[in-house]
Short mmCIF file of C-alpha atoms in Angstrom, two decimals:
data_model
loop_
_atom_site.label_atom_id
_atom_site.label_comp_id
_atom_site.label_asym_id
_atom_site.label_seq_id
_atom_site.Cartn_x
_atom_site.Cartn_y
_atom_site.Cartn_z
CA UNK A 1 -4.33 17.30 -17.85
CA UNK A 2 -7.62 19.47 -19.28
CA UNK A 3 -6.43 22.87 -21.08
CA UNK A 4 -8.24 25.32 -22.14
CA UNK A 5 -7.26 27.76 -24.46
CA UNK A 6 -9.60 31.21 -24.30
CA UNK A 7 -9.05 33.32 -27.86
CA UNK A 8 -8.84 33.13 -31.71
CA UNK A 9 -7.12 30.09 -32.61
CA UNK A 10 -4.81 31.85 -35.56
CA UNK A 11 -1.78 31.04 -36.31
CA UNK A 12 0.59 31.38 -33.12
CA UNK A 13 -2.31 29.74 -30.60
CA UNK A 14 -3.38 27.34 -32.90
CA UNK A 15 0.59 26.30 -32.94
CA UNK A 16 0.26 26.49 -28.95
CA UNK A 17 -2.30 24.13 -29.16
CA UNK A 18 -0.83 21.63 -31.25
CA UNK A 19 2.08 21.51 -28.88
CA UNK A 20 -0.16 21.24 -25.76
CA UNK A 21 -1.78 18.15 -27.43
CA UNK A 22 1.69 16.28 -28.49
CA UNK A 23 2.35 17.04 -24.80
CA UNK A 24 -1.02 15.18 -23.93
CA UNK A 25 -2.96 17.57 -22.24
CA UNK A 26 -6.56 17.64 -23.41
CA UNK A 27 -7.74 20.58 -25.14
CA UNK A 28 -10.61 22.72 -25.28
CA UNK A 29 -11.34 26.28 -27.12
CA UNK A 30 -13.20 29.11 -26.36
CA UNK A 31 -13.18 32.04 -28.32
CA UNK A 32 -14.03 34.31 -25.74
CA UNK A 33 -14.48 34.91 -22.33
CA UNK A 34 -18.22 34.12 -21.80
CA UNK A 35 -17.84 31.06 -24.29
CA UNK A 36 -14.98 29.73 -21.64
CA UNK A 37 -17.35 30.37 -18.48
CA UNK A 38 -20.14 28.62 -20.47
CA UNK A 39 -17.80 25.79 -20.87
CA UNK A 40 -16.62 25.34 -17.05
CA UNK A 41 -20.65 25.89 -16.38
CA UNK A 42 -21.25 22.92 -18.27
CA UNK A 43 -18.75 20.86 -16.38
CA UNK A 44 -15.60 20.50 -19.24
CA UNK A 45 -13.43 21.37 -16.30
CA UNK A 46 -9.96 22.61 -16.59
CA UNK A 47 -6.60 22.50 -14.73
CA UNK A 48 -5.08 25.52 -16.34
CA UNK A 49 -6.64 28.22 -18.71
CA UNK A 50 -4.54 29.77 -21.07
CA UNK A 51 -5.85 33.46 -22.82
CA UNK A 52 -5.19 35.49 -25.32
CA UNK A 53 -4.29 39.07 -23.88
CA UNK A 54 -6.13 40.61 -26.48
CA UNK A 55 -8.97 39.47 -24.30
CA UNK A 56 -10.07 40.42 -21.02
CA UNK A 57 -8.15 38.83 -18.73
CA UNK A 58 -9.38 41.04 -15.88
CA UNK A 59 -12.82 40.30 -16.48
CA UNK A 60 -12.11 36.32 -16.86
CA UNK A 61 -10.47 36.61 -13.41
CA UNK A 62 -13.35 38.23 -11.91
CA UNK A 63 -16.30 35.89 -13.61
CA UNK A 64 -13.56 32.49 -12.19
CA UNK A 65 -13.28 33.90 -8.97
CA UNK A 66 -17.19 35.24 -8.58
CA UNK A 67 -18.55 31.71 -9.56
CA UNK A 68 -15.41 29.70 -7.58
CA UNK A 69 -13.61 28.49 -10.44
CA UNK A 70 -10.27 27.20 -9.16
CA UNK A 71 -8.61 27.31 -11.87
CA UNK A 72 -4.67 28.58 -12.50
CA UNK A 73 -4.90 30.97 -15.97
CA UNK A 74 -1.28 31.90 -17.71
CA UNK A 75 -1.44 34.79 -20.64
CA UNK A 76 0.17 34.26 -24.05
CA UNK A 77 0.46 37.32 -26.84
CA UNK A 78 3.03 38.30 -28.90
CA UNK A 79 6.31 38.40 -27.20
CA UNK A 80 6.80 42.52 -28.01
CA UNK A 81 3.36 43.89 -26.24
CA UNK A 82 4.85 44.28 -22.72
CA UNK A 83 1.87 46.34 -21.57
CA UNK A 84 -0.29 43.39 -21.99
CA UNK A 85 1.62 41.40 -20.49
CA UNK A 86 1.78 43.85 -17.27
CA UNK A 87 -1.51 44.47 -17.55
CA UNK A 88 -2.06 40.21 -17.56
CA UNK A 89 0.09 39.67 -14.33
CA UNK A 90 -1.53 42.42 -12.41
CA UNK A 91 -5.26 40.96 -13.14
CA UNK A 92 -4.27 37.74 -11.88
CA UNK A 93 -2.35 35.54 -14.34
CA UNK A 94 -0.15 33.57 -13.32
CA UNK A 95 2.84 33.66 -16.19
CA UNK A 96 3.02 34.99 -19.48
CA UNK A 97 4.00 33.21 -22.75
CA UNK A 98 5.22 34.97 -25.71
CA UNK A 99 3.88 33.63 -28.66
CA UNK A 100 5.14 32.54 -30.84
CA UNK A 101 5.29 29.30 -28.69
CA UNK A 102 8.43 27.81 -27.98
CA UNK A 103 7.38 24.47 -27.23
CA UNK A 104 9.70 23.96 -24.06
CA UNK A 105 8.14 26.83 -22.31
CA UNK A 106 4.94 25.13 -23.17
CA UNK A 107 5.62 21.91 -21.88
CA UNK A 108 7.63 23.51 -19.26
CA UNK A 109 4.42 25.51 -18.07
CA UNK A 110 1.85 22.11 -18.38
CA UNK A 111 4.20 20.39 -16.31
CA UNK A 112 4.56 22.73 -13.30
CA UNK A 113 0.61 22.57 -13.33
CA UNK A 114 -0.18 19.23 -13.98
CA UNK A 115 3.05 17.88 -11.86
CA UNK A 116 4.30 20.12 -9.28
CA UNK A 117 3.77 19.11 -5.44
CA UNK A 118 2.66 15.65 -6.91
CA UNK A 119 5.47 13.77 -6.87
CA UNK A 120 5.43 11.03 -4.41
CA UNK A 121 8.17 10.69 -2.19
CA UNK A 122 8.09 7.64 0.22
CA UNK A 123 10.67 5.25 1.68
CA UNK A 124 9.86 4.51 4.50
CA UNK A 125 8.53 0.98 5.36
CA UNK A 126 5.41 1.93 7.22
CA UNK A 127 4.37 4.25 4.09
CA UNK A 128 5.39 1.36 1.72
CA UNK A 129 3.21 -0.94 3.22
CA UNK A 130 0.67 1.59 2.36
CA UNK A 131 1.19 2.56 -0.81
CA UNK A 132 1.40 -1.28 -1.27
CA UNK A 133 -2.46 -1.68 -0.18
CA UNK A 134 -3.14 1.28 -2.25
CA UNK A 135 -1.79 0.19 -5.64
CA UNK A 136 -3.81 -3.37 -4.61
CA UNK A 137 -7.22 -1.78 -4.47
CA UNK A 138 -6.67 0.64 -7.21
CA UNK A 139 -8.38 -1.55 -9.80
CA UNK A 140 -11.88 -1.65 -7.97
CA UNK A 141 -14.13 1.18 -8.21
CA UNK A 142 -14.73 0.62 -4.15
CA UNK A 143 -14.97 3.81 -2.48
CA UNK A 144 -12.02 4.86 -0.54
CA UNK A 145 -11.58 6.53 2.78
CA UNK A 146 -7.99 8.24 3.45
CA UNK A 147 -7.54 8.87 7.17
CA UNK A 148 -4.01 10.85 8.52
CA UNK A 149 -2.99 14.19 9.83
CA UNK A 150 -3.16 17.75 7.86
CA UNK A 151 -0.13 18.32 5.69
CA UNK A 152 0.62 13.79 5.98
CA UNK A 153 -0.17 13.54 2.29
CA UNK A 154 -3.35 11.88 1.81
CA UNK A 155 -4.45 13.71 -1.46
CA UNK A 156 -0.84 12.73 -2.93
CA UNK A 157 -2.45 9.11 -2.02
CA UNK A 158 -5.35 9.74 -3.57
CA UNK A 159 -3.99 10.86 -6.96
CA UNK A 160 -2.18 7.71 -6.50
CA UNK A 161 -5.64 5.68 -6.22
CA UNK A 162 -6.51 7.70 -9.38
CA UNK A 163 -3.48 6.97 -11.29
CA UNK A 164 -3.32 3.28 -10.82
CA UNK A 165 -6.82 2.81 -11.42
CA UNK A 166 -8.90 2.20 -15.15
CA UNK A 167 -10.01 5.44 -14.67
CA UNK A 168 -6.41 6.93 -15.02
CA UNK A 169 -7.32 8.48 -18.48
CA UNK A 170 -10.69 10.24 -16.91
CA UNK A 171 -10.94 13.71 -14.70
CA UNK A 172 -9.56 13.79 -10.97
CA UNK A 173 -11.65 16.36 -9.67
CA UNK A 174 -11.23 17.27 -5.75
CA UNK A 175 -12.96 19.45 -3.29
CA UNK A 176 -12.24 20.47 -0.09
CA UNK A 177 -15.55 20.31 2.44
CA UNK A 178 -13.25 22.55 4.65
CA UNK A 179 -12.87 25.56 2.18
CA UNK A 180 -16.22 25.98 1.31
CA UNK A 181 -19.21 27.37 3.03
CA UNK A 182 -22.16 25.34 3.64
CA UNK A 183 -24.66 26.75 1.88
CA UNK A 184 -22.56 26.81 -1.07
CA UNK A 185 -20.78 23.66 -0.98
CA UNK A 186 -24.22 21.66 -2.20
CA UNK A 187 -24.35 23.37 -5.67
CA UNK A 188 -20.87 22.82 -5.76
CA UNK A 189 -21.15 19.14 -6.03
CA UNK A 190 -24.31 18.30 -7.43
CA UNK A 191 -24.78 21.63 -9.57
CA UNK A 192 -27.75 23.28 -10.12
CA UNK A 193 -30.25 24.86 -12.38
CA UNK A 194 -30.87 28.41 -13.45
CA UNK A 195 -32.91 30.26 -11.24
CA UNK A 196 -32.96 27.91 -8.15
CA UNK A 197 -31.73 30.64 -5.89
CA UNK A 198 -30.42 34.19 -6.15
CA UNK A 199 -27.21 34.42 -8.14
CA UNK A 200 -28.08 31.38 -9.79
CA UNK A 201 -28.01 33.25 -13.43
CA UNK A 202 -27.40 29.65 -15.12
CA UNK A 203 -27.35 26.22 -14.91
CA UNK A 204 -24.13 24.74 -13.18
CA UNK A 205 -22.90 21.38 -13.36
CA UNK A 206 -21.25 20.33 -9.84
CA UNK A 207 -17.98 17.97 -9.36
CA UNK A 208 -20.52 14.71 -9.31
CA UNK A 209 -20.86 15.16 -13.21
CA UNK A 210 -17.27 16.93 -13.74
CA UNK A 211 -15.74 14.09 -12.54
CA UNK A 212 -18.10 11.26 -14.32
CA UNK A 213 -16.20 8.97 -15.14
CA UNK A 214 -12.97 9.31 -13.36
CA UNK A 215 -12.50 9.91 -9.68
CA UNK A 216 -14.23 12.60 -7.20
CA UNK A 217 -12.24 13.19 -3.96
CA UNK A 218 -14.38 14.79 -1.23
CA UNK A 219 -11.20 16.39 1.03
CA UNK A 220 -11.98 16.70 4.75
CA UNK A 221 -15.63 15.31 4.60
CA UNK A 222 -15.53 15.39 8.10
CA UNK A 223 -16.46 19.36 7.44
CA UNK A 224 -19.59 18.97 5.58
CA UNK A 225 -22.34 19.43 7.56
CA UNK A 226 -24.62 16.42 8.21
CA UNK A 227 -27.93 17.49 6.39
CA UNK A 228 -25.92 17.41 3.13
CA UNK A 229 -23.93 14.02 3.89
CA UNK A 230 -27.99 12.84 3.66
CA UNK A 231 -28.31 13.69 -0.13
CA UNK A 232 -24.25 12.48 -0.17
CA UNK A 233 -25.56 8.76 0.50
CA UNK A 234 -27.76 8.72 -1.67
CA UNK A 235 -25.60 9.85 -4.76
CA UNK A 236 -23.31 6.91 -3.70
CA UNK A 237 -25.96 4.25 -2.56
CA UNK A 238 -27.58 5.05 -6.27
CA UNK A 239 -25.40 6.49 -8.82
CA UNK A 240 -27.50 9.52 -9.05
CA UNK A 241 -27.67 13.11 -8.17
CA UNK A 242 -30.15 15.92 -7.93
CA UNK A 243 -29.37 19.35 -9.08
CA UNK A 244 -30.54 22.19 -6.60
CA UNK A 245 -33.66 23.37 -8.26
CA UNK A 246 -33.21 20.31 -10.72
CA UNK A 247 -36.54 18.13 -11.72
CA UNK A 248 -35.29 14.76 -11.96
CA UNK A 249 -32.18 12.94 -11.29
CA UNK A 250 -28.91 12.94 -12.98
CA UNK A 251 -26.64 9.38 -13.33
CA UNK A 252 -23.07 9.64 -12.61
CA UNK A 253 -20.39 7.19 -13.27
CA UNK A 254 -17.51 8.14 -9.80
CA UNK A 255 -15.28 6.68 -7.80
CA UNK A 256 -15.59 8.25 -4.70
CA UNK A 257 -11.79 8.82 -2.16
CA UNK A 258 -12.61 10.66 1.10
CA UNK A 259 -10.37 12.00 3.39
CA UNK A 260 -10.19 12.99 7.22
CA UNK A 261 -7.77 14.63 9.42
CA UNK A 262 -10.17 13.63 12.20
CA UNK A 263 -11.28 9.74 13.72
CA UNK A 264 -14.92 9.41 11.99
CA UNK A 265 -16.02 6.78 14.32
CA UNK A 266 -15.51 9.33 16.90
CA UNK A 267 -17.44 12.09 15.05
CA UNK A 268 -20.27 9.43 14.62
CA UNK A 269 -20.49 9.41 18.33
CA UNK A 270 -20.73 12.80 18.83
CA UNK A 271 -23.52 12.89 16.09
CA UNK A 272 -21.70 14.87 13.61
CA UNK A 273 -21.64 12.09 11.14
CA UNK A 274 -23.91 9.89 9.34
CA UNK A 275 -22.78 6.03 11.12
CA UNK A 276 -24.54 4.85 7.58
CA UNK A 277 -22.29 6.99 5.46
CA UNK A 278 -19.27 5.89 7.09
CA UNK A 279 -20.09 2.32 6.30
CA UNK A 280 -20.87 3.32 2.60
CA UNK A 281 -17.54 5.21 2.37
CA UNK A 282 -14.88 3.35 4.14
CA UNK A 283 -15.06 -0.40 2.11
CA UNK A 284 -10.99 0.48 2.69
CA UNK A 285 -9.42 2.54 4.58
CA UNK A 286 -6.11 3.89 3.97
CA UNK A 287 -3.97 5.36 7.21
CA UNK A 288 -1.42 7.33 6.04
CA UNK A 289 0.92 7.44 8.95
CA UNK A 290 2.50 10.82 10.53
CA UNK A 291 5.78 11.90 9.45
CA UNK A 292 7.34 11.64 12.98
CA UNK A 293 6.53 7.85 12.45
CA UNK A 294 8.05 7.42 8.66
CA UNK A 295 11.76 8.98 9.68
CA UNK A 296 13.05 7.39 6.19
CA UNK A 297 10.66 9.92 4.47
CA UNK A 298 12.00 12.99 6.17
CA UNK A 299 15.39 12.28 4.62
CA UNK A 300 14.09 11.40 1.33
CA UNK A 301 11.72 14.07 1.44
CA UNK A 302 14.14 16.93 2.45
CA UNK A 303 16.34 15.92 -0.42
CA UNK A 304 13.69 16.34 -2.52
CA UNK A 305 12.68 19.09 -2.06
CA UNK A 306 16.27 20.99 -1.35
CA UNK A 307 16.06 20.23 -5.39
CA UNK A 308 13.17 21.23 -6.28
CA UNK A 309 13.60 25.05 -4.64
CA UNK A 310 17.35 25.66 -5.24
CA UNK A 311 15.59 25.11 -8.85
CA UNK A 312 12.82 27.16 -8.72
CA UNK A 313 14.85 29.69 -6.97
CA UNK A 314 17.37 29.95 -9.48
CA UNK A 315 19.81 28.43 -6.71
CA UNK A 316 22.77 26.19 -6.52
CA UNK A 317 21.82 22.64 -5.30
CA UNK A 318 23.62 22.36 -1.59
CA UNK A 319 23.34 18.30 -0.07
CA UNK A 320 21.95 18.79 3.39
CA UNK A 321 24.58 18.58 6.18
CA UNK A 322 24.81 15.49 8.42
CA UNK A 323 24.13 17.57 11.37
CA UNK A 324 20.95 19.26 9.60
CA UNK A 325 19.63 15.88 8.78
CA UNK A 326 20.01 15.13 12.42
CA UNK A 327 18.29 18.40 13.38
CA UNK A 328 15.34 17.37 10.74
CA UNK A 329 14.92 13.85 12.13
CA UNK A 330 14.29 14.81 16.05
CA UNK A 331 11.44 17.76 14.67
CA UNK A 332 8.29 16.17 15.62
CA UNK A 333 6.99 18.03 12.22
CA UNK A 334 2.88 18.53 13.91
CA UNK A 335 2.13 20.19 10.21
CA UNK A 336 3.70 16.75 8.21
CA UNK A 337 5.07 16.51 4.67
CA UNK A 338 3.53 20.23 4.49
CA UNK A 339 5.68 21.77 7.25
CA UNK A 340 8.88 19.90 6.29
CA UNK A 341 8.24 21.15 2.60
CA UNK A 342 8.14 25.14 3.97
CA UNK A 343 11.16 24.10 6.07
CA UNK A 344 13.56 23.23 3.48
CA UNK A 345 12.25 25.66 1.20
CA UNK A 346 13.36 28.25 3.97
CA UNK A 347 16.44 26.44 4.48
CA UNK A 348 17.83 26.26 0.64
CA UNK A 349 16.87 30.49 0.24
CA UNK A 350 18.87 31.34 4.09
CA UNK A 351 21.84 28.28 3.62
CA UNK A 352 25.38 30.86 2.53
CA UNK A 353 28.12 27.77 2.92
CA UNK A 354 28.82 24.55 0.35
CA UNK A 355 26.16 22.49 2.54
CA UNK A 356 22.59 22.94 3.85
CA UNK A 357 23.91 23.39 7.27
CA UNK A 358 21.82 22.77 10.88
CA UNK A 359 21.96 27.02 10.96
CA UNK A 360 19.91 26.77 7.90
CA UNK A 361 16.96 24.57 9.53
CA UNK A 362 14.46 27.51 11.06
CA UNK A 363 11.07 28.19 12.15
CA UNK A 364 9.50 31.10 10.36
CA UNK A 365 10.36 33.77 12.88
CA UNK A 366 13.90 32.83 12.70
CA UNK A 367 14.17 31.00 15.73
CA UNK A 368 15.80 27.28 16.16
CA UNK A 369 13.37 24.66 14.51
CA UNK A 370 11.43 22.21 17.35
CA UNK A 371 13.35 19.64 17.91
CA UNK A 372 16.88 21.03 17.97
CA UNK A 373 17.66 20.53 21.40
CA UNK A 374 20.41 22.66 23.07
CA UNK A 375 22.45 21.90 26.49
CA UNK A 376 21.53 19.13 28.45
CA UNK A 377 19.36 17.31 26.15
CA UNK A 378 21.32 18.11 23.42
CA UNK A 379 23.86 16.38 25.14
CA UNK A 380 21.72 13.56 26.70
CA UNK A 381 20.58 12.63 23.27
CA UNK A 382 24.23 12.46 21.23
CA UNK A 383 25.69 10.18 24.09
CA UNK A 384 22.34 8.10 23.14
CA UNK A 385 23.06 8.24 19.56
CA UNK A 386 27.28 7.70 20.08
CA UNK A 387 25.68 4.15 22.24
CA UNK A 388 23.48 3.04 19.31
CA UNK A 389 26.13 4.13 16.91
CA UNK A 390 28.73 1.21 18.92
CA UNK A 391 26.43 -1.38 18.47
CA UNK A 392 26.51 -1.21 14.37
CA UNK A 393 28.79 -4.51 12.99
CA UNK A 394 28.20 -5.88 16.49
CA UNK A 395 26.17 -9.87 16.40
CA UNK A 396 23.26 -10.49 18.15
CA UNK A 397 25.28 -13.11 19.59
CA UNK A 398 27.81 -11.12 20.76
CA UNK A 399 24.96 -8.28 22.22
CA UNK A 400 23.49 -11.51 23.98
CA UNK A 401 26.66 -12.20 25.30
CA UNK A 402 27.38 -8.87 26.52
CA UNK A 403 24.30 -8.13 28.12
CA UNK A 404 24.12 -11.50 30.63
CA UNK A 405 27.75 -10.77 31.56
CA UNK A 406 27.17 -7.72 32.33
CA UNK A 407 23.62 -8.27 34.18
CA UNK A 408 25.10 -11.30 36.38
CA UNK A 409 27.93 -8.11 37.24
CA UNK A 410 25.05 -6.80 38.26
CA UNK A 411 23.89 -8.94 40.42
CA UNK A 412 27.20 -9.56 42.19
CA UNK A 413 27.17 -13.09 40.58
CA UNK A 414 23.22 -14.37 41.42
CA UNK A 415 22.14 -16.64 38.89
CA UNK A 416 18.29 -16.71 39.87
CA UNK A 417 18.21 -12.49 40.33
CA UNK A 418 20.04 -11.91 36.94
CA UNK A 419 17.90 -14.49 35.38
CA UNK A 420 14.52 -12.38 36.56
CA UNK A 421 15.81 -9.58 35.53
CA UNK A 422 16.75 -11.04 31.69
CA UNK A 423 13.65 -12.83 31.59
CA UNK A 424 14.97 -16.53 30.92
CA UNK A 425 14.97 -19.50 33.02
CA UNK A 426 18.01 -20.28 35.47
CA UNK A 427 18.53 -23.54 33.78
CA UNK A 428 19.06 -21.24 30.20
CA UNK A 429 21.17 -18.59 32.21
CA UNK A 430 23.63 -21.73 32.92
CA UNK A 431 23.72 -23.22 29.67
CA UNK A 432 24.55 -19.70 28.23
CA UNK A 433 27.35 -18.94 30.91
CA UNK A 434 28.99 -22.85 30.82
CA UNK A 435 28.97 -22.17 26.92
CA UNK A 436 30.77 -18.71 27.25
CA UNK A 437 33.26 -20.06 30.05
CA UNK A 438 34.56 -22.35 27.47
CA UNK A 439 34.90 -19.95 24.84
CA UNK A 440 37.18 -18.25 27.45
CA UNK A 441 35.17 -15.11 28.73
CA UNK A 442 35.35 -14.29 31.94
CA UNK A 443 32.62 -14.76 34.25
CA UNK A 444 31.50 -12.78 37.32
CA UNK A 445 31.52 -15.24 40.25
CA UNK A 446 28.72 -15.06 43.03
CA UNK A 447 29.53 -12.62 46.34
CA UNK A 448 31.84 -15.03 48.73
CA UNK A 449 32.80 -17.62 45.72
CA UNK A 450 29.42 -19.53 45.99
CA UNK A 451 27.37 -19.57 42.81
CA UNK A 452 24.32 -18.49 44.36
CA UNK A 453 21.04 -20.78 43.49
#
């Protein structure tokens, strides 16, 4: 991960930085607050920022969010100038370290940025087998298109493109087309120069050149409006990029992941999206089925992340209830991986008993989650489960068995009518029945005593 660390590097932060680095994270300094802005500017992005309170932190929040700096900042000063620290959390910060560092708090801290709601939980077969293609096409610097509902976990699958890729060691930089307004989202990825429109006050570098090197995810490209996707092709036909206001081109060195909530062969029909940059972007595409489709995942997922807030919530771990897990499996989940994730969360902070019980599984008003049917449906779906539950240690053989028995029952002993129905020939009905009359089952004789043709 890319840290920068915003003050004088004396003593206590120059420790902090040394234990940043043996934790791998990629520093660089500024001493102050315009030196940091100048460095972001200049496209030495960061994941987390980490100041000195004897700065401004206030006015470091104010230049990140005025110029759309994403950016998560945590305050460090010495451990006894609680003002500061106040004064730090109300501007913005997320934590605040005492210095001097205590290098588990450190790593603790570069570790819930760098790792938390990235770790990749999948089971189920239909997500293996795509994960599977995933890790295959890694290696190739062939641009990537990542189709699947909101909240199904596509960036996770992009990171995962990243991280199994040569570029592993160089910046994953994403932006979301969605979150950004057109007329801004253009400098945002290719930059621009000083001056080229008002508020411009200096040059920019966009995510093109931030992410040189490594890997550029465009989230939801399906957003960006289709004059830009224009100047898009281009920077992937060519390698190169113009700067708004910029005189000649810039090369890049990207891999290029998009991703798409929405059918882009569709969108091409309506005209909302270049047919030519579809074609240039989807060499592979990845379809990251829903959750209602991966049930394995909901149970592996739940678990995880029943850990992960009894944890951050200072809570004792409960195992979810058999009868929650049941509840959780019949949700139809429309908002994914995301909407599970708030629903467990909810669950571990309202569950009282030894057990994350089916009381525990809510929507956020309070009321029973989707899918937790009551009365007859309830009831119409347990007798369904208590059937499929019988058939478990059963052989096919035996099912086989079973089932032309009890069809020729059916069909008050016709051979030809309980053969239609089953689908075989009469001359395999037979076989199947003369076999099981020697084995010494009992077999339903025709109306009147006559095996009927």
């Amino acid at each position: 991960m890319r840290l920068t660390i915003v003050g004088q590097l004396k003593g206590q932060l120059t420790a902090a930085t040394r234990i940043a680095m043996n934790r791998g994270a990629a520093v660089t300094h500024a001493e102050s607050v315009d030196q940091a802005m100048r460095t972001l500017r200049a496209g030495r992005g960061a994941d987390l920022i980490m100041v000195d309170v004897a700065l401004d932190v206030r006015d470091l929040m104010t230049q990140l969010e005025a110029e759309r700096f994403h950016v998560p900042v945590v305050a460090c000063g010495v451990d006894n100038d609680a003002s500061a620290a106040v004064a730090a959390i109300r501007a913005g910060a997320k934590e605040y370290i005492p210095l001097p560092p205590d290098p588990e708090l450190i790593a603790a801290v570069l570790a819930a940025v760098s790792d938390d709601n990235r770790d990749f939980v999948f089971r189920d077969p239909a997500m293996v087998a795509v994960v599977q293609l995933a890790t295959q096409i890694a290696a190739s610097s062939a641009s990537v298109l990542i189709a699947g509902e909101s909240g199904s976990g596509k960036e996770m699958l992009a990171r995962h493109v990243h991280q199994k890729s040569p570029r592993a060691g160089k910046a994953f930089v994403s932006v979301n087309c969605a979150a950004i307004p057109e007329q801004l989202l253009e400098s945002e990825l290719f930059g621009h120069e000083k001056g080229a429109f008002t508020g411009a006050s200096a040059r920019r570098i966009g995510k093109f050149e931030e992410a040189s090197g490594g890997t550029l995810l465009l989230d939801e490209i399906s957003e960006m409006d289709i004059r830009l996707q224009a100047k898009l092709l281009r920077a992937l036909q060519e390698r190169v990029i113009d700067r708004v206001g910029g005189a000649k081109p810039v090369p890049v060195d990207i891999r290029v992941i998009a991703t798409s909530n929405r059918n882009l062969a569709d969108e091409v029909r309506k005209g909302t999206f270049r047919e030519d940059l579809l074609y240039r972007l989807n060499v592979v595409t990845l379809k990251i089925p829903p959750l209602r489709e991966r049930p394995t995942d909901v149970a592996a997922l739940a678990t995880h992340f029943a850990k992960k807030y009894a944890a951050a919530n200072g809570l004792p771990l409960r195992p979810i209830s058999a009868e929650a897990r049941v509840s959780l499996m019949r949700s139809r989940f429309p908002g994914n991986v995301r909407e599970l994730e708030n629903t467990i969360h909810r669950a571990v902070l309202l569950a009282t008993g030894p057990e994350i019980g089916a009381e525990a599984i809510l929507s956020p008003d309070g009321a029973p989650a989707p899918g937790r049917e009551t009365g007859l449906a309830a009831r119409a779906l347990e007798t369904a489960e208590s059937v499929t539950r019988s058939f478990v240690g059963r052989t096919v053989a035996d099912m086989e068995r079973e089932l032309i028995i009890d069809t020729l029952g059916h069909t008050q002993g016709n051979r030809t009518h309980a053969a239609n129905i089953l689908g075989i020939s009469i001359r395999t009905l037979r076989n199947k029945l003369n076999q099981y009359d020697d084995e010494g089952f009992a077999i339903p004789p025709p109306q009147g005593g006559v095996a009927a043709a």
